Coordinates of C-alpha atoms and ligand atoms in Angstrom, one line a residue:
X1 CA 139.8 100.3 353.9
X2 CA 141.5 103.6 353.0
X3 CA 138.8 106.1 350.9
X4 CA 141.6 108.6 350.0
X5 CA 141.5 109.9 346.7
X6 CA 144.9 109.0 343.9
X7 CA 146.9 112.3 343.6
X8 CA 150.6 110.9 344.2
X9 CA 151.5 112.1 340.3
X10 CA 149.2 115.1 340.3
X11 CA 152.3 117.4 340.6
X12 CA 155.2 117.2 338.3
X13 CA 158.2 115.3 340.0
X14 CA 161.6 116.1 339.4
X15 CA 163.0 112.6 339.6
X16 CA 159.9 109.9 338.8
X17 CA 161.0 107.1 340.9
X18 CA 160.2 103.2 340.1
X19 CA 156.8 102.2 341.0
X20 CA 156.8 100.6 344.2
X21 CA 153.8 99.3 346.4
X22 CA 154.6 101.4 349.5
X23 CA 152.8 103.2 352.5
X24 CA 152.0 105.9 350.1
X25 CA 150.3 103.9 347.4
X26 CA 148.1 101.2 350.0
X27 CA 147.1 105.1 351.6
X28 CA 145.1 105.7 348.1
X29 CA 145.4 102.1 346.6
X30 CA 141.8 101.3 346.4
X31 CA 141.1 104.5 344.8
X32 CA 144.4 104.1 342.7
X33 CA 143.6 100.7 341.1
X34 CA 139.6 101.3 340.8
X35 CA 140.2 104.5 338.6
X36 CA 143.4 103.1 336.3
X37 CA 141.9 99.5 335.9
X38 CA 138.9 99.1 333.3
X39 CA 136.9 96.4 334.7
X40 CA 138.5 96.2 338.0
X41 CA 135.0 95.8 340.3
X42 CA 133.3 93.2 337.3
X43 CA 136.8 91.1 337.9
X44 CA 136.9 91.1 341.7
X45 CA 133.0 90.4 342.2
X46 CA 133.4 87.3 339.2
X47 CA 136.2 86.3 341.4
X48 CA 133.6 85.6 344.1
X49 CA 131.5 83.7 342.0
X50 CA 134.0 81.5 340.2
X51 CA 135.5 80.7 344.1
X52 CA 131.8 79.6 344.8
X53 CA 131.8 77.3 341.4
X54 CA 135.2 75.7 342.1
X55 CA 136.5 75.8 346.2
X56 CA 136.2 72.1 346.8
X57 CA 135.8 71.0 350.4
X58 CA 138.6 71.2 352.2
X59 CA 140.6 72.6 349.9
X60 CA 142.8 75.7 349.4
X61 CA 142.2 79.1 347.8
X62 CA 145.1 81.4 347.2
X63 CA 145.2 84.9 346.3
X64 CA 148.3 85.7 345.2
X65 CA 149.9 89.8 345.3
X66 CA 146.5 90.0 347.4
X67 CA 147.2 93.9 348.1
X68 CA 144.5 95.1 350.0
X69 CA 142.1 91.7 349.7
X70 CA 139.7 92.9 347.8
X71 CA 139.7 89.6 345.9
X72 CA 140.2 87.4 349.3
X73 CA 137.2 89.2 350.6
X74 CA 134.8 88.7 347.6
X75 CA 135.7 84.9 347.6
X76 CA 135.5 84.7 351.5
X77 CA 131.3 86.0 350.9
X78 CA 130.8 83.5 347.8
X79 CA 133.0 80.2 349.6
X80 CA 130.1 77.1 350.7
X81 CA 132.2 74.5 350.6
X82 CA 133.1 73.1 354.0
X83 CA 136.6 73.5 355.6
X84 CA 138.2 75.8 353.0
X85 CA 140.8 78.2 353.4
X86 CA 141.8 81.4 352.0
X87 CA 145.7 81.8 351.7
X88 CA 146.4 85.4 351.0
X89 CA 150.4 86.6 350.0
X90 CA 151.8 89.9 348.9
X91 CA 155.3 90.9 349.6
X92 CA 154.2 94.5 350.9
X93 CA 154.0 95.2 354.5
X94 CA 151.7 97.9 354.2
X95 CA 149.5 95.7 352.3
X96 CA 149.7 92.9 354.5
X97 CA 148.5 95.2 357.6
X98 CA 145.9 97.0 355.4
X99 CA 144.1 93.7 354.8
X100 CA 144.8 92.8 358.4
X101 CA 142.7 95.4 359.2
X102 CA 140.1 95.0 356.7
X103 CA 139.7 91.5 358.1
X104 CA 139.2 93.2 361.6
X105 CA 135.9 94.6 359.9
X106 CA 135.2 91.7 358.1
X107 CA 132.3 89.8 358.7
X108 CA 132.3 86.4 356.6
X109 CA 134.0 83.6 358.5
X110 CA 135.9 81.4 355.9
X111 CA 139.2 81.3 357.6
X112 CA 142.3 83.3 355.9
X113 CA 146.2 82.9 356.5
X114 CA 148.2 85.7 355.6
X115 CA 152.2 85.7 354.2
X116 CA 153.9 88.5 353.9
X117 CA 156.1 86.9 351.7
X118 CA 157.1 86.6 347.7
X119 CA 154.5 84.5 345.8
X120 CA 157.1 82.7 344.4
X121 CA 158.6 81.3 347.5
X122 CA 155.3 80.2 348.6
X123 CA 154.3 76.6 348.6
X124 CA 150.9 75.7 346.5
X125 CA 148.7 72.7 347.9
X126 CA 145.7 71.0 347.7
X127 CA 144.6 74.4 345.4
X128 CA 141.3 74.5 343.9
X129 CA 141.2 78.3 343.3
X130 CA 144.6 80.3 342.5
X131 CA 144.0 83.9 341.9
X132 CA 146.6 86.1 339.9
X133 CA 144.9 89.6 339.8
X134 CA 147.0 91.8 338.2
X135 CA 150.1 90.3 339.9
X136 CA 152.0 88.2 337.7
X137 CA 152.8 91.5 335.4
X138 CA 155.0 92.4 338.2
X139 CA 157.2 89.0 338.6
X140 CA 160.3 89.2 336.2
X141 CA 159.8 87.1 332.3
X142 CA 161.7 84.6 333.2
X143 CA 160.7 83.4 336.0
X144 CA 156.8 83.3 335.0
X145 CA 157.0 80.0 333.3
X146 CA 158.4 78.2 336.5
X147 CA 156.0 79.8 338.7
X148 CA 153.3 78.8 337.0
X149 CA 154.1 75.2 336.6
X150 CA 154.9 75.3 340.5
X151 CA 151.2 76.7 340.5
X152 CA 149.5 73.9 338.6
X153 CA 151.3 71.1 339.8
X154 CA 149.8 72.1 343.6
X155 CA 146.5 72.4 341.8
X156 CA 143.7 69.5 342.4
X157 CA 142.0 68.3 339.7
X158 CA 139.4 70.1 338.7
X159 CA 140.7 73.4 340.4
X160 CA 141.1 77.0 338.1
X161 CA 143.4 79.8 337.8
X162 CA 142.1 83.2 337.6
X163 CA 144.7 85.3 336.2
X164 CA 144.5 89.1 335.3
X165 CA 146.7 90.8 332.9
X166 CA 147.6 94.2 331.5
X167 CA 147.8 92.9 327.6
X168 CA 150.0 94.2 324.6
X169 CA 149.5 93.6 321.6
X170 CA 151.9 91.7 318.7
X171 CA 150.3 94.5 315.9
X172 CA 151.6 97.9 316.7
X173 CA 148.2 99.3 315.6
X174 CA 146.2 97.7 317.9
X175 CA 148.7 98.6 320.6
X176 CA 148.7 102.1 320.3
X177 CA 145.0 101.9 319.9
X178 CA 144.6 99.8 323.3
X179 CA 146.9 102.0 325.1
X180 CA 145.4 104.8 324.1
X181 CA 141.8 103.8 324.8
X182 CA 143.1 103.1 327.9
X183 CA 144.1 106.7 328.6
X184 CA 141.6 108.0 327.8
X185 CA 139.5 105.8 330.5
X186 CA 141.7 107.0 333.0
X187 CA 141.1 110.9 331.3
X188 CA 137.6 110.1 332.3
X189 CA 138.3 108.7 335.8
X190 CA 139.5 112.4 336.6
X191 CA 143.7 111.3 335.9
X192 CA 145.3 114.3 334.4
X193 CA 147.7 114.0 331.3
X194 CA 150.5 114.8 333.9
X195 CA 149.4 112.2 336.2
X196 CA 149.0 109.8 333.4
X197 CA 152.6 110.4 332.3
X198 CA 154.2 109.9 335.3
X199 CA 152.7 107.1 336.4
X200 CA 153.5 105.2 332.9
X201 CA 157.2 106.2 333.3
X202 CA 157.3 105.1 337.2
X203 CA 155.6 101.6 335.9
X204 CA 158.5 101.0 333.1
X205 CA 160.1 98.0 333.7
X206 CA 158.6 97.2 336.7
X207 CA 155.2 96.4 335.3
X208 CA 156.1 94.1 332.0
X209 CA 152.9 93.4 330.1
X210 CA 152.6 90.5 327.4
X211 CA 150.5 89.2 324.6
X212 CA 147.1 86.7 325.2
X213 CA 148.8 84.3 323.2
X214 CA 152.2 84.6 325.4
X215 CA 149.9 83.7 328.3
X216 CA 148.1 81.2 326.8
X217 CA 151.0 79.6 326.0
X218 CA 152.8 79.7 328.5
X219 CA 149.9 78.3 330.8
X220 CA 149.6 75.0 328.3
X221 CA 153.0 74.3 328.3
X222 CA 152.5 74.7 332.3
X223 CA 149.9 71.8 332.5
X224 CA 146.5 73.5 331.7
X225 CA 144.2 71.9 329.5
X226 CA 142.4 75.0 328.4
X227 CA 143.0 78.7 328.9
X228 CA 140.6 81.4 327.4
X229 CA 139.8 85.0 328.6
X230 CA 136.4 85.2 330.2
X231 CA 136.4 89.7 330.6
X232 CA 138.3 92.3 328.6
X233 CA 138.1 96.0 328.8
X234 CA 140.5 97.1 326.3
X235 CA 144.3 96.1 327.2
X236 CA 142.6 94.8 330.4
X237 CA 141.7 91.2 330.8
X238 CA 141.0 88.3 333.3
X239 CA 141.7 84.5 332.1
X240 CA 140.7 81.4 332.9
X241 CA 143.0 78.2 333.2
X242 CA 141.4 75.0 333.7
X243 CA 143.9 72.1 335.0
Ligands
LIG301 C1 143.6 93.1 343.8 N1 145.3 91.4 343.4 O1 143.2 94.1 344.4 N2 155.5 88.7 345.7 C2 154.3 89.0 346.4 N3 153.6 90.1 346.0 C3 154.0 90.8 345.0 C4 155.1 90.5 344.2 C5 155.9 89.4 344.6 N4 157.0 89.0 344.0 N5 155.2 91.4 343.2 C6 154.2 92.3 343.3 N6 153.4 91.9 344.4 C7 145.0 92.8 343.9 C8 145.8 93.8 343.0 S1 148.3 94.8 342.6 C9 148.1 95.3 341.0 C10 147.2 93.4 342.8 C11 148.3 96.7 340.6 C12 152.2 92.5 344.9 C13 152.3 94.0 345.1 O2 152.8 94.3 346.4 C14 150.8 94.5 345.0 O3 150.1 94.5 346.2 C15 150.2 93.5 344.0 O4 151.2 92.4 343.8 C16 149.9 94.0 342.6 O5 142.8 92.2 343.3 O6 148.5 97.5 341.5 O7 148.3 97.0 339.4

């Protein structure tokens, strides 16, 4: 996995192009979404554990915008359950062949299918685990609600979606609060005003947050019985939806 330190917005850019999850980004992307996401190692190591609570034998675990696997390989460590299988998607060829290799190195031996392919073409069986890290902020409104019922209805009984959201807030107060607590976390990671800046202007409208309570919704009307957030680190959190 790539140790390369984030400085693609360090210098000021004369054009600040739409985020996009290119070779230049997977080159510092571990480093990148470590340093910008409050929380991020907590999420992916409770990803692990939850995979070891739910994967039912011989069922299926996807991990949906998997970037570099950092979430596949946490829950390949923590899967018992016999005759599981890790089903990894992100529509990024450099992604794709960075977790290739990171498989190369890896040494757990639950078996894991990658798709280079969007995660809302891909068909969802026999799911016990669905993981959403940070993924579903980048899927366009209106097509989130279909997606997710697509999700739950190739969800067993029993099974859990673990989705992970940039939040914003209904009260405007709170908002700016978040946002700004959240800058200043990435002040302390070592970001730079200017790199904080850019960045935001490169993720608008391509990165489309919404409130808990949109999500929560929109995940009951999908079929859930029950949807809380289980981790929050300011405008940061991971959810829970049990079907
Ligand atoms: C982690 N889950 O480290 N289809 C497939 N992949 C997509 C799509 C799409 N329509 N849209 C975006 N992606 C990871 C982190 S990063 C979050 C997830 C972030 C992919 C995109 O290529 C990228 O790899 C990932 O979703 C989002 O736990 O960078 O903020």
């Amino acid at each position: 996995m790539s140790d390369r330190k984030d400085s693609l917005y360090a210098t000021p850019l004369r054009k600040i192009e739409a985020f996009k999850f290119d070779q230049a980004v997977v080159s510092v992307f571990p480093d990148m979404i470590q340093r910008s996401v409050p929380g991020y190692s907590t999420i992916i190591s409770a990803i692990g554990l939850l995979a070891e609570r739910f994967a039912q034998p011989g069922s299926r675990c996807y991990d949906l915008g998997c970037s570099l696997g950092a979430a596949t390989l946490s829950m390949r460590h923590r899967i018992s359950a016999p005759d599981c299988k890790i089903i990894a998607v992100d529509n990024s060829d450099a992604m794709i062949e960075g977790l290739q290799q990171n498989l190369a190195q890896d040494s757990a031996t639950v078996p894991v299918e990658l798709h280079c392919q969007d995660i809302r073409d891909i068909e969802i069986k026999s799911a016990s685990v669905v993981v959403l890290n940070f993924t579903l902020q980048f899927i366009p409104v209106a097509d989130r609600a279909a997606f997710l019922h697509k999700i739950y209805q190739g969800m067993l009984p029993g099974g859990i979606l673990i989705l992970s959201e940039k939040l914003k807030y209904a009260d405007p107060r709170q908002h700016a609060l978040q946002t700004d607590m959240h800058h200043l976390f990435k002040k302390a990671q070592g970001y730079s005003d200017l790199e904080i800046s850019q960045k935001r202007s490169a993720l608008e409208n391509v990165l489309i947050a919404e409130t808990f309570s949109s999500h929560q919704q929109r995940l009951l009307n999908a079929g859930f019985s029950s949807v809380e957030v289980w981790f929050q680190y300011f405008n940061f959190a991971s959810m829970l939806a049990l079907k």
